[in-house]
Coordinates of C-alpha atoms and ligand atoms in Angstrom, one line a residue:
M1 CA 5.3 8.8 -3.1
T2 CA 2.6 7.2 -1.1
I3 CA 3.3 4.0 -3.1
L4 CA 6.9 4.0 -2.2
I5 CA 6.2 4.5 1.5
H6 CA 3.5 1.9 1.4
F7 CA 6.0 -0.4 -0.3
I8 CA 8.6 0.1 2.4
I9 CA 6.1 -0.8 5.1
I10 CA 5.3 -4.0 3.3
L11 CA 8.8 -4.9 2.6
F12 CA 9.7 -4.3 6.1
S13 CA 6.7 -5.8 7.8
L14 CA 7.0 -9.1 5.9
L15 CA 10.4 -9.6 7.5
C16 CA 9.3 -8.3 10.9
F17 CA 9.1 -11.6 12.7
T18 CA 12.8 -12.0 12.4
F19 CA 13.6 -8.7 14.0
T20 CA 13.2 -9.9 17.5
S21 CA 16.7 -11.4 17.0
A22 CA 17.8 -8.7 14.6
H23 CA 18.3 -11.5 12.1
I24 CA 16.8 -11.6 8.7
I25 CA 15.6 -14.7 6.8
P26 CA 16.1 -14.0 3.2
K27 CA 13.2 -14.6 0.8
F28 CA 13.0 -14.4 -2.9
P29 CA 12.6 -10.8 -3.9
S30 CA 9.2 -11.5 -5.3
S31 CA 8.0 -13.0 -2.0
V32 CA 8.6 -9.7 -0.4
V33 CA 6.2 -7.7 -2.5
S34 CA 2.6 -8.1 -1.7
P35 CA 0.3 -8.8 -4.6
D36 CA -1.5 -5.5 -4.0
L37 CA 1.7 -3.6 -4.3
Q38 CA 2.9 -5.4 -7.3
Q39 CA -0.1 -4.1 -9.1
T40 CA 0.3 -0.5 -8.0
S41 CA 4.1 -0.4 -8.2
V42 CA 4.3 -1.3 -11.9
S43 CA 2.4 0.5 -14.6
V44 CA 0.8 -2.2 -16.6
P45 CA 1.3 -1.3 -20.2
N46 CA -2.0 -1.9 -22.0
G47 CA -2.1 -4.6 -24.5
L48 CA 0.9 -6.8 -23.5
Y49 CA -1.4 -9.7 -23.0
R50 CA -4.9 -10.9 -22.7
T51 CA -6.1 -12.3 -19.3
K52 CA -7.8 -15.7 -19.2
F53 CA -9.1 -18.0 -16.5
F54 CA -9.0 -21.8 -16.5
T55 CA -11.1 -24.1 -14.3
Q56 CA -8.5 -26.0 -12.3
I57 CA -8.8 -29.0 -10.1
L58 CA -8.0 -28.4 -6.4
D59 CA -6.1 -31.7 -5.7
H60 CA -4.5 -33.6 -8.5
F61 CA -3.3 -36.4 -6.3
N62 CA -6.3 -37.6 -4.5
Y63 CA -9.6 -39.1 -5.6
N64 CA -11.7 -38.3 -2.6
P65 CA -14.7 -36.1 -3.5
Q66 CA -13.2 -33.0 -1.9
S67 CA -10.3 -33.1 -4.3
Y68 CA -12.6 -32.5 -7.2
Q69 CA -13.4 -28.9 -6.0
T70 CA -12.2 -26.4 -8.6
F71 CA -10.8 -22.9 -8.7
Q72 CA -10.2 -20.3 -11.3
Q73 CA -6.5 -20.2 -12.4
R74 CA -5.4 -17.0 -14.2
Y75 CA -3.1 -17.1 -17.2
L76 CA -2.0 -14.4 -19.5
I77 CA -1.6 -15.0 -23.2
N78 CA 0.0 -13.1 -26.2
D79 CA -0.5 -14.5 -29.7
T80 CA 0.8 -11.5 -31.7
Y81 CA 3.9 -13.3 -32.9
W82 CA 2.6 -16.9 -32.9
G83 CA 3.2 -18.7 -36.2
G84 CA 0.1 -20.8 -35.5
A85 CA -0.9 -24.4 -34.9
K86 CA -0.6 -25.4 -38.6
K87 CA 3.1 -24.4 -38.6
K88 CA 3.5 -26.2 -35.2
A89 CA 5.0 -22.9 -34.0
P90 CA 6.4 -23.0 -30.5
I91 CA 4.7 -22.1 -27.2
F92 CA 6.7 -20.4 -24.5
V93 CA 5.2 -20.8 -21.1
Y94 CA 6.3 -19.0 -18.0
T95 CA 5.8 -21.2 -14.9
G96 CA 4.5 -18.6 -12.4
N97 CA 6.2 -17.9 -9.1
E98 CA 5.1 -16.9 -5.6
G99 CA 3.1 -13.8 -6.5
D100 CA 1.0 -11.9 -9.0
I101 CA 1.7 -13.3 -12.5
E102 CA 1.3 -9.8 -14.0
W103 CA 4.4 -8.7 -12.1
F104 CA 6.5 -11.6 -13.3
T105 CA 5.3 -11.1 -16.8
L106 CA 6.4 -7.5 -16.8
N107 CA 9.8 -8.6 -15.5
T108 CA 10.3 -11.2 -18.1
G109 CA 11.0 -9.1 -21.2
F110 CA 13.2 -11.9 -22.6
M111 CA 10.1 -13.9 -23.7
F112 CA 8.5 -10.8 -25.4
E113 CA 11.7 -9.8 -27.1
K114 CA 12.4 -13.3 -28.5
A115 CA 8.9 -14.2 -29.4
P116 CA 9.1 -12.6 -32.9
Y117 CA 12.2 -14.6 -33.7
F118 CA 10.7 -17.9 -32.7
N119 CA 7.1 -17.1 -33.8
A120 CA 6.2 -18.1 -30.4
L121 CA 2.9 -18.0 -28.5
L122 CA 3.5 -16.5 -25.0
V123 CA 1.7 -17.9 -22.0
F124 CA 2.2 -16.9 -18.4
I125 CA 0.5 -19.1 -15.8
E126 CA -0.2 -17.9 -12.3
H127 CA 0.8 -20.1 -9.4
R128 CA -2.1 -21.3 -7.2
Y129 CA -2.8 -19.3 -4.0
Y130 CA -1.2 -16.2 -5.5
G131 CA -2.6 -13.2 -7.4
K132 CA -6.0 -14.0 -8.6
S133 CA -5.6 -17.8 -8.6
I134 CA -7.1 -18.4 -5.2
P135 CA -8.8 -21.6 -4.4
F136 CA -12.0 -21.7 -2.3
G137 CA -14.0 -19.5 -4.5
G138 CA -11.2 -16.9 -4.8
N139 CA -11.6 -16.1 -1.1
D140 CA -8.2 -15.1 0.1
E141 CA -9.2 -15.3 3.7
V142 CA -10.6 -18.8 3.5
A143 CA -7.7 -20.0 1.4
N144 CA -5.2 -18.7 3.8
R145 CA -7.1 -19.5 7.0
N146 CA -5.3 -22.6 8.3
S147 CA -3.6 -25.7 7.2
S148 CA -6.9 -27.3 6.2
T149 CA -7.2 -24.9 3.2
L150 CA -3.5 -24.1 2.7
G151 CA -2.7 -27.8 2.5
Y152 CA -3.5 -27.8 -1.2
M153 CA -0.6 -25.4 -1.9
S154 CA 2.6 -27.1 -2.9
S155 CA 5.1 -27.1 -5.8
T156 CA 3.9 -30.5 -7.0
Q157 CA 0.3 -29.3 -7.2
A158 CA 1.5 -26.2 -9.0
L159 CA 3.4 -28.3 -11.6
A160 CA 0.4 -30.5 -12.1
D161 CA -1.7 -27.3 -12.7
Y162 CA 0.7 -26.2 -15.3
A163 CA 0.7 -29.5 -17.1
T164 CA -3.1 -29.7 -17.0
L165 CA -3.5 -26.2 -18.3
I166 CA -0.9 -26.5 -21.1
I167 CA -2.4 -29.8 -22.4
D168 CA -5.9 -28.3 -22.4
L169 CA -4.8 -25.1 -24.1
K170 CA -2.9 -27.0 -26.8
K171 CA -6.0 -29.1 -27.4
N172 CA -8.2 -26.0 -27.7
L173 CA -5.8 -24.4 -30.1
S174 CA -5.4 -27.7 -32.1
A175 CA -1.7 -27.2 -31.5
I176 CA -0.9 -30.7 -30.1
D177 CA 2.4 -30.7 -32.1
S178 CA 3.6 -27.3 -31.1
P179 CA 6.7 -27.7 -28.9
V180 CA 6.4 -26.1 -25.4
V181 CA 9.4 -24.5 -23.8
V182 CA 9.1 -23.4 -20.1
F183 CA 10.7 -20.4 -18.6
G184 CA 11.1 -19.2 -15.0
G185 CA 13.2 -17.1 -12.7
S186 CA 13.9 -17.7 -9.0
Y187 CA 11.2 -20.1 -7.6
G188 CA 9.6 -19.9 -11.0
G189 CA 12.9 -21.1 -12.4
M190 CA 13.0 -24.0 -10.0
L191 CA 9.5 -24.9 -11.2
A192 CA 10.6 -24.7 -14.8
A193 CA 13.5 -27.1 -14.3
W194 CA 11.4 -29.5 -12.3
F195 CA 8.6 -29.3 -14.8
R196 CA 11.0 -30.4 -17.6
L197 CA 12.1 -33.3 -15.4
K198 CA 8.6 -34.4 -14.4
Y199 CA 6.7 -33.6 -17.6
P200 CA 9.1 -34.2 -20.5
H201 CA 6.1 -35.1 -22.6
V202 CA 4.7 -31.6 -22.1
A203 CA 7.8 -29.4 -22.3
I204 CA 10.7 -30.0 -24.6
G205 CA 13.0 -27.8 -22.6
A206 CA 13.4 -25.3 -19.7
L207 CA 15.2 -22.1 -19.1
A208 CA 15.7 -22.0 -15.4
S209 CA 17.1 -18.7 -14.4
S210 CA 18.6 -18.2 -10.9
A211 CA 16.8 -21.3 -9.8
P212 CA 18.3 -22.5 -6.5
I213 CA 17.2 -26.1 -6.8
L214 CA 20.0 -27.1 -4.5
Q215 CA 19.2 -24.7 -1.7
F216 CA 18.1 -27.5 0.5
L217 CA 19.2 -29.5 3.5
D218 CA 22.5 -31.4 3.1
L219 CA 23.2 -29.8 -0.3
V220 CA 24.3 -26.3 0.6
S221 CA 25.7 -24.7 3.7
P222 CA 23.3 -22.4 5.5
Y223 CA 26.1 -19.8 5.6
T224 CA 26.6 -19.7 1.8
F225 CA 23.9 -17.2 1.1
T226 CA 25.2 -14.5 3.3
N227 CA 28.8 -15.4 2.4
I228 CA 27.9 -14.3 -1.1
V229 CA 26.3 -11.1 0.1
T230 CA 29.5 -10.4 2.2
Q231 CA 31.7 -11.1 -0.8
D232 CA 29.6 -8.7 -3.0
Y233 CA 30.4 -5.7 -0.6
K234 CA 33.9 -6.8 0.2
S235 CA 34.8 -7.0 -3.5
E236 CA 33.8 -3.4 -3.9
S237 CA 36.0 -2.2 -1.1
E238 CA 37.4 -3.6 2.1
N239 CA 36.5 -0.4 3.9
C240 CA 32.9 -0.7 2.8
Y241 CA 32.7 -4.2 4.3
K242 CA 34.4 -3.1 7.5
V243 CA 32.2 -0.1 8.0
I244 CA 29.0 -2.1 7.5
K245 CA 30.2 -5.0 9.7
E246 CA 31.2 -2.7 12.5
S247 CA 28.0 -0.6 12.3
W248 CA 25.8 -3.2 14.1
K249 CA 27.7 -2.7 17.4
E250 CA 27.6 1.0 17.0
I251 CA 23.9 1.0 16.5
E252 CA 23.5 -1.2 19.5
D253 CA 25.7 1.0 21.7
T254 CA 24.0 4.1 20.5
A255 CA 20.6 2.7 21.3
N256 CA 21.7 1.7 24.8
A257 CA 23.2 5.1 25.6
P258 CA 20.9 7.8 27.2
G259 CA 18.9 9.5 24.5
G260 CA 20.3 7.0 22.0
I261 CA 17.0 6.1 20.4
E262 CA 16.3 9.7 19.7
Q263 CA 19.8 9.9 18.2
L264 CA 19.0 7.0 15.9
H265 CA 15.7 8.6 15.0
K266 CA 17.6 11.7 13.9
S267 CA 20.5 10.0 12.2
F268 CA 18.3 7.8 10.1
K269 CA 15.5 10.3 9.5
I270 CA 12.9 8.0 10.9
C271 CA 9.4 9.3 11.1
K272 CA 8.6 10.8 14.5
N273 CA 5.5 8.7 15.0
N274 CA 7.5 5.5 14.8
T275 CA 8.8 3.6 17.8
I276 CA 12.0 1.9 16.9
T277 CA 14.4 -0.5 18.5
A278 CA 18.0 -1.2 17.6
D279 CA 16.9 -4.6 16.3
A280 CA 14.3 -3.1 14.1
L281 CA 16.8 -0.7 12.7
K282 CA 19.4 -3.4 12.1
G283 CA 16.8 -5.5 10.3
W284 CA 15.7 -2.7 8.1
L285 CA 19.3 -2.0 7.1
Q286 CA 20.1 -5.7 6.5
T287 CA 17.1 -6.0 4.3
A288 CA 18.4 -3.2 2.2
L289 CA 21.8 -4.7 1.9
M290 CA 20.6 -8.1 1.1
Y291 CA 18.1 -7.2 -1.5
T292 CA 20.5 -4.8 -3.1
A293 CA 23.0 -7.6 -3.5
M294 CA 20.3 -9.8 -5.0
T295 CA 19.3 -7.1 -7.5
D296 CA 22.8 -5.7 -8.3
Y297 CA 21.9 -5.2 -11.9
P298 CA 24.1 -3.4 -14.4
T299 CA 21.5 -0.8 -15.4
P300 CA 19.0 1.3 -13.4
T301 CA 16.0 -0.9 -12.5
N302 CA 12.7 -0.8 -10.7
F303 CA 12.4 -4.4 -9.6
L304 CA 11.6 -4.2 -5.9
T305 CA 12.2 -0.5 -5.6
P306 CA 13.9 2.0 -7.9
L307 CA 17.7 1.5 -7.9
P308 CA 20.7 2.9 -9.7
A309 CA 22.9 0.7 -11.9
Y310 CA 25.3 -1.5 -9.8
P311 CA 23.7 -0.4 -6.6
V312 CA 26.2 -2.3 -4.4
K313 CA 28.9 -0.2 -5.8
K314 CA 26.8 2.9 -5.2
M315 CA 26.4 2.0 -1.6
C316 CA 30.1 1.4 -1.1
E317 CA 31.0 4.6 -2.9
A318 CA 28.6 6.4 -0.5
I319 CA 30.4 4.8 2.4
D320 CA 33.8 5.4 1.1
S321 CA 33.2 9.0 0.3
I322 CA 32.4 10.0 3.9
S323 CA 35.5 10.9 5.9
T324 CA 36.5 8.3 8.3
A325 CA 37.9 10.6 11.0
G326 CA 35.3 10.0 13.7
N327 CA 32.6 7.5 14.5
E328 CA 30.5 8.2 11.5
S329 CA 29.2 4.8 10.9
L330 CA 25.6 6.0 11.5
T331 CA 26.0 8.6 8.8
K332 CA 27.4 6.1 6.5
M333 CA 24.7 3.6 7.1
Y334 CA 22.1 6.3 6.6
A335 CA 23.6 6.9 3.2
V336 CA 23.3 3.2 2.4
A337 CA 19.6 3.2 3.5
N338 CA 18.9 6.3 1.5
I339 CA 20.0 4.5 -1.7
F340 CA 17.7 1.6 -1.2
Y341 CA 14.7 3.2 0.4
N342 CA 14.9 6.7 -1.2
Y343 CA 16.6 6.5 -4.5
T344 CA 13.9 8.6 -6.1
G345 CA 14.5 11.3 -3.4
T346 CA 10.8 11.6 -2.6
V347 CA 10.7 10.1 0.9
T348 CA 10.4 12.7 3.6
C349 CA 11.0 10.4 6.5
F350 CA 11.4 6.6 6.8
D351 CA 8.4 4.9 8.1
F352 CA 8.9 1.5 9.7
G353 CA 5.2 0.8 10.0
N354 CA 4.6 -0.8 13.4
D355 CA 6.2 -3.6 15.2
S356 CA 3.1 -5.5 16.3
D357 CA 3.1 -9.2 15.9
D358 CA 0.1 -8.9 13.5
S359 CA 2.5 -7.8 10.8
I360 CA 3.7 -11.4 10.4
D361 CA 3.2 -12.3 6.8
Q362 CA 0.5 -14.9 6.5
G363 CA 0.9 -15.0 2.8
G364 CA 1.6 -17.9 0.5
W365 CA 5.4 -18.1 0.6
N366 CA 5.4 -18.2 4.4
W367 CA 3.3 -21.4 4.2
Q368 CA 5.5 -22.9 1.5
S369 CA 8.7 -22.1 3.4
C370 CA 7.1 -23.9 6.4
T371 CA 6.1 -27.0 4.6
E372 CA 8.5 -28.1 1.8
M373 CA 10.7 -25.1 1.0
I374 CA 12.9 -25.4 4.1
M375 CA 15.9 -23.6 2.7
P376 CA 19.0 -23.5 4.9
L377 CA 20.1 -19.9 4.6
G378 CA 20.5 -16.8 6.7
G379 CA 23.2 -18.2 8.9
N380 CA 26.1 -15.8 9.5
N381 CA 29.6 -16.8 10.4
E382 CA 32.3 -14.6 12.0
E383 CA 33.3 -13.2 8.6
S384 CA 29.8 -12.2 7.7
I385 CA 28.9 -8.6 7.0
F386 CA 25.9 -9.2 9.2
P387 CA 26.1 -10.1 13.0
A388 CA 27.1 -13.7 13.6
H389 CA 24.2 -16.0 13.8
K390 CA 24.1 -19.8 14.0
W391 CA 21.5 -21.4 11.7
E392 CA 19.5 -24.1 13.3
L393 CA 16.9 -26.2 11.6
E394 CA 15.2 -26.4 14.9
D395 CA 14.4 -22.6 14.8
T396 CA 12.5 -23.0 11.6
L397 CA 10.7 -26.1 12.7
S398 CA 9.5 -24.6 16.0
Y399 CA 8.5 -21.3 14.2
C400 CA 6.5 -23.3 11.7
K401 CA 4.9 -25.5 14.3
H402 CA 3.9 -22.4 16.2
E403 CA 2.6 -20.6 13.2
Y404 CA 0.7 -23.4 11.4
H405 CA 0.6 -26.3 13.8
I406 CA 2.2 -28.5 11.2
V407 CA 5.5 -30.4 11.0
P408 CA 7.7 -29.2 8.1
R409 CA 9.1 -31.8 5.7
P410 CA 12.6 -30.6 5.1
H411 CA 13.5 -33.6 3.0
W412 CA 10.5 -33.8 0.8
I413 CA 11.8 -31.6 -2.1
T414 CA 14.9 -33.6 -2.5
T415 CA 12.9 -36.8 -2.2
E416 CA 10.5 -35.6 -4.9
F417 CA 12.9 -33.9 -7.3
G418 CA 16.4 -35.1 -6.3
G419 CA 19.4 -32.8 -5.9
Q420 CA 21.9 -35.2 -4.2
D421 CA 24.7 -35.8 -6.7
I422 CA 22.7 -34.0 -9.3
G423 CA 25.4 -34.2 -12.0
R424 CA 25.8 -37.9 -11.8
V425 CA 22.0 -38.5 -11.7
L426 CA 20.9 -36.1 -14.4
K427 CA 23.7 -36.9 -16.8
R428 CA 22.0 -40.2 -17.4
F429 CA 18.4 -39.0 -17.3
G430 CA 17.7 -35.3 -17.9
S431 CA 18.1 -33.1 -21.0
N432 CA 17.3 -29.7 -22.3
I433 CA 17.6 -27.4 -19.3
I434 CA 19.6 -24.2 -19.1
F435 CA 20.6 -23.2 -15.6
F436 CA 21.5 -19.5 -15.6
N437 CA 23.1 -18.0 -12.5
G438 CA 24.7 -14.6 -11.8
L439 CA 27.4 -15.0 -9.2
R440 CA 26.6 -11.6 -7.5
D441 CA 23.3 -13.1 -6.6
P442 CA 23.3 -14.8 -3.2
W443 CA 20.8 -17.4 -4.5
S444 CA 23.5 -18.6 -6.9
G445 CA 24.9 -20.6 -4.0
G446 CA 22.0 -23.0 -4.4
G447 CA 22.2 -23.0 -8.2
V448 CA 23.5 -25.5 -10.7
L449 CA 26.8 -24.0 -11.7
K450 CA 28.4 -26.8 -13.7
N451 CA 27.6 -28.3 -17.0
I452 CA 26.0 -31.7 -16.5
S453 CA 25.8 -32.9 -20.1
K454 CA 25.6 -31.5 -23.6
S455 CA 22.0 -30.4 -23.1
L456 CA 22.0 -29.7 -19.3
I457 CA 23.9 -26.5 -19.5
A458 CA 25.0 -24.1 -16.8
I459 CA 25.5 -20.5 -17.9
V460 CA 27.4 -18.6 -15.2
A461 CA 27.8 -14.9 -15.3
T462 CA 30.4 -13.6 -12.8
E463 CA 28.9 -10.1 -12.8
G464 CA 25.2 -11.2 -13.0
A465 CA 22.5 -10.8 -10.4
H466 CA 19.1 -12.4 -9.8
H467 CA 17.6 -13.6 -13.2
V468 CA 19.1 -10.6 -15.0
D469 CA 18.9 -12.5 -18.3
L470 CA 15.1 -12.6 -18.2
R471 CA 14.7 -8.9 -17.8
F472 CA 13.8 -6.6 -20.6
S473 CA 17.0 -5.6 -22.5
T474 CA 18.1 -2.0 -22.3
K475 CA 20.6 0.2 -24.2
G476 CA 23.0 0.1 -21.3
D477 CA 23.2 -3.8 -21.1
P478 CA 26.9 -4.9 -20.9
K479 CA 28.3 -7.2 -23.5
W480 CA 28.4 -10.3 -21.2
L481 CA 24.6 -10.0 -20.7
K482 CA 23.9 -9.7 -24.4
N483 CA 26.1 -12.8 -25.0
V484 CA 24.2 -14.7 -22.3
R485 CA 20.9 -14.0 -24.0
K486 CA 22.3 -14.9 -27.4
Q487 CA 23.6 -18.2 -26.1
E488 CA 20.2 -19.0 -24.5
V489 CA 18.4 -18.2 -27.8
K490 CA 20.8 -20.5 -29.7
I491 CA 20.3 -23.4 -27.3
I492 CA 16.5 -23.1 -27.3
E493 CA 16.6 -23.0 -31.1
S494 CA 18.6 -26.2 -31.1
W495 CA 16.0 -27.9 -28.9
I496 CA 13.2 -26.8 -31.2
S497 CA 14.9 -27.9 -34.4
Q498 CA 15.7 -31.2 -32.9
Y499 CA 12.1 -31.6 -31.9
Y500 CA 11.0 -30.9 -35.5
Q501 CA 13.5 -33.4 -36.8
D502 CA 12.2 -36.1 -34.4
L503 CA 8.7 -35.3 -35.4
L504 CA 9.5 -35.8 -39.1
L505 CA 11.3 -39.0 -38.5
Q506 CA 8.3 -40.3 -36.6
G507 CA 6.3 -39.6 -39.8
Ligands
NAG1 C1 2.1 -8.9 -27.4 O1 3.2 -8.2 -26.9 C2 3.7 -7.2 -27.8 C3 4.9 -6.6 -27.2 O2 6.0 -7.5 -27.3 C4 2.6 -6.1 -27.9 O3 3.0 -5.1 -28.8 C5 1.3 -6.8 -28.4 O4 0.3 -5.8 -28.5 C6 0.9 -7.9 -27.5 N1 -0.2 -8.6 -28.1 C7 -1.3 -8.9 -27.4 C8 -2.4 -9.7 -28.1 O5 -1.5 -8.6 -26.2
NAG2 C1 -9.6 -24.5 9.8 O1 -10.7 -23.7 9.9 C2 -11.9 -24.3 9.7 C3 -13.0 -23.2 9.7 O2 -12.8 -22.4 10.8 C4 -12.1 -25.4 10.7 O3 -13.4 -26.1 10.4 C5 -11.0 -26.4 10.6 O4 -11.1 -27.4 11.6 C6 -9.6 -25.7 10.8 N1 -8.5 -26.6 10.5 C7 -7.5 -26.7 11.3 C8 -6.5 -27.7 10.9 O5 -7.4 -26.1 12.3
NAG3 C1 -10.5 -24.8 -23.5 O1 -11.8 -24.6 -24.0 C2 -12.8 -24.9 -23.0 C3 -14.2 -24.8 -23.7 O2 -14.3 -23.6 -24.2 C4 -12.7 -24.0 -21.8 O3 -13.6 -24.3 -20.8 C5 -11.3 -24.1 -21.2 O4 -11.1 -23.1 -20.2 C6 -10.2 -23.9 -22.3 N1 -8.9 -24.1 -21.8 C7 -8.0 -23.2 -21.6 C8 -6.7 -23.6 -21.1 O5 -8.2 -22.0 -21.7
NAG4 C1 3.8 8.3 10.3 O1 3.9 9.5 9.7 C2 4.1 9.4 8.3 C3 4.3 10.8 7.7 O2 5.0 11.6 8.5 C4 2.8 8.8 7.7 O3 2.9 8.7 6.3 C5 2.6 7.5 8.3 O4 1.4 6.9 7.9 C6 2.6 7.6 9.8 N1 2.6 6.2 10.3 C7 1.8 5.8 11.3 C8 2.0 4.3 11.8 O5 1.0 6.5 11.9
NAG5 C1 34.1 6.1 18.9 O1 33.3 5.4 19.8 C2 33.9 4.6 20.8 C3 32.9 3.8 21.6 O2 31.7 3.8 21.0 C4 34.7 5.6 21.7 O3 35.5 4.8 22.6 C5 35.7 6.5 20.8 O4 36.3 7.4 21.6 C6 34.9 7.1 19.7 N1 35.8 7.8 18.8 C7 35.7 9.0 18.3 C8 36.7 9.6 17.4 O5 34.7 9.7 18.6
NAG6 C1 15.2 11.5 0.4 O1 16.0 12.1 -0.6 C2 15.8 13.5 -0.7 C3 16.6 14.1 -1.9 O2 17.9 13.7 -1.8 C4 16.2 14.2 0.6 O3 16.0 15.6 0.5 C5 15.4 13.5 1.7 O4 15.8 14.0 3.0 C6 15.6 12.0 1.7 N1 14.7 11.4 2.7 C7 15.1 10.8 3.8 C8 14.1 10.2 4.7 O5 16.3 10.7 4.1
NAG7 C1 0.0 -1.5 14.8 O1 -0.8 -2.2 13.9 C2 -1.9 -2.8 14.4 C3 -2.6 -3.6 13.2 O2 -2.4 -2.9 12.0 C4 -2.8 -1.8 15.0 O3 -4.0 -2.5 15.5 C5 -2.1 -1.1 16.2 O4 -2.9 -0.1 16.7 C6 -0.8 -0.5 15.7 N1 0.0 0.0 16.8 C7 0.5 1.2 16.8 C8 1.4 1.5 18.0 O5 0.4 2.0 15.9
NAG8 C1 28.8 -25.1 -20.4 O1 28.9 -25.4 -21.7 C2 28.7 -24.3 -22.6 C3 28.8 -24.7 -24.0 O2 27.9 -25.7 -24.3 C4 29.7 -23.2 -22.3 O3 29.4 -22.0 -23.1 C5 29.5 -22.8 -20.8 O4 30.5 -21.8 -20.5 C6 29.7 -24.0 -19.9 N1 29.4 -23.7 -18.6 C7 30.3 -23.8 -17.6 C8 29.8 -23.4 -16.2 O5 31.4 -24.2 -17.7

């Protein structure tokens, strides 16, 4: 119980800075969970992997003496199923995301489940500045102090870390000829796809699951993300959409009426020691709605928080089942919150933590999203289930200048990795990437949804959510999900057999 409450505080506080305008900037689900919590919120099954550390170079792209500083990069390894170097058996590498690698490992059952079939070695590499892979002597405080130390955190450095580590590991294992396939979900999926494009001599292919590599300026509308969230609820029931959409004004009106804040406290069972505002409450509800859409999985899960199967449907059923005679939108929205924040039924009152400015997340993703990961999203048009809000690049820029005293580079990612006319460009250049997307997932708006060539394949699941294919399989998995995984296995198998053929031909 304490863990869950703690979790809610963190989930909430990370998004706090946006509450002043009652407007939420979506993050990848994993960015929302603090590393501490990731460790306590999952029970780490003993013996899934061994933990190792690799001495990594601080700056791969500069030869000044300071660049040669090193740090310890964590990676996890499982060789139980590996066919070995002599057999040139494959190596499956997870390109770590913005968080503790153990958490991603435990949410990437696909690799464990398929390893026996492929006789694959499993390696999960932690992204620099996250988990235990902290530069500057592992000192979190120093590493995150200001732009002088945070400056070494970027996707290009992370990719270079992965390449360096993989090459060294293969050398150590005398497994130079073992083919490497990279895997990743969400930001990790973006890294997997980019890794294949930048380091084709290191990885023969990539499974990039729910990887919004097109979620950048001039490639996607800033309104797409919430349009998809809106559609998720609307497609369950028109009433559900309407109730939620109209609730924001009711919350506002209630808050402004005499005794209104007390009323909100009561209606939403918020802990008495909390001071709340209408904006804080709206932000808290929007967070629940958004992350539920993202993780609208077909089976019960415990990804960000315990949730039932198809939680969007559950929320809408809760709304629809309450009589519509009076102004009961508060009751209905409480029911929605109760599914996301209290599915286990163990929360006695909802604790918002506190609203102080200190609660702004200074963590890694905040830095990344202020430097190169400038993702246009979070704008709400008139149709949006959330209050209308115009997205302005300028808001992000001024926030980031204020926060880090740096000027963001919103065009750097597309300069470095491309994105513009991706089909036309990659058709003549790239190969061996699977782009999986579930259309329930608001991040799919920035995903690759069309086949580009015979080996740049888009697998699109209408009913899928955020990297659902990479999760551990369960008995309740629907047929479409089983088929997606089967197709992925077949494609990866074809890359590997083609690789062995090429190797033979080479003699
Ligand atoms: C590798 O993972 C499997 C589960 O798929 C587990 O049973 C085994 O103990 C793990 N091996 C190591 C060396 O951690
Ligand atoms: C970051 O902090 C260090 C130590 O306090 C300081 O020497 C350095 O000038 C700071 N850098 C910036 C860009 O503020
Ligand atoms: C490879 O072996 C060397 C020497 O033991 C070690 O320092 C290095 O960390 C190893 N590389 C990896 C990726 O574990
Ligand atoms: C508020 O009260 C709850 C229990 O009623 C407690 O868990 C929480 O820590 C308190 N929060 C603050 C900010 O004091
Ligand atoms: C619902 O609330 C509105 C204003 O907030 C009020 O005008 C209306 O009478 C209320 N309706 C009922 C059935 O309470
Ligand atoms: C959480 O769920 C339990 C069981 O349904 C309920 O008794 C409790 O009031 C709920 N907590 C809150 C804060 O609503
Ligand atoms: C809010 O949190 C900050 C930092 O954790 C703390 O210093 C402050 O006293 C808290 N304020 C309230 C009203 O609880
Ligand atoms: C891409 O091609 C594969 C077959 O190679 C097919 O199964 C899949 O449905 C296609 N994807 C799209 C989005 O059309």
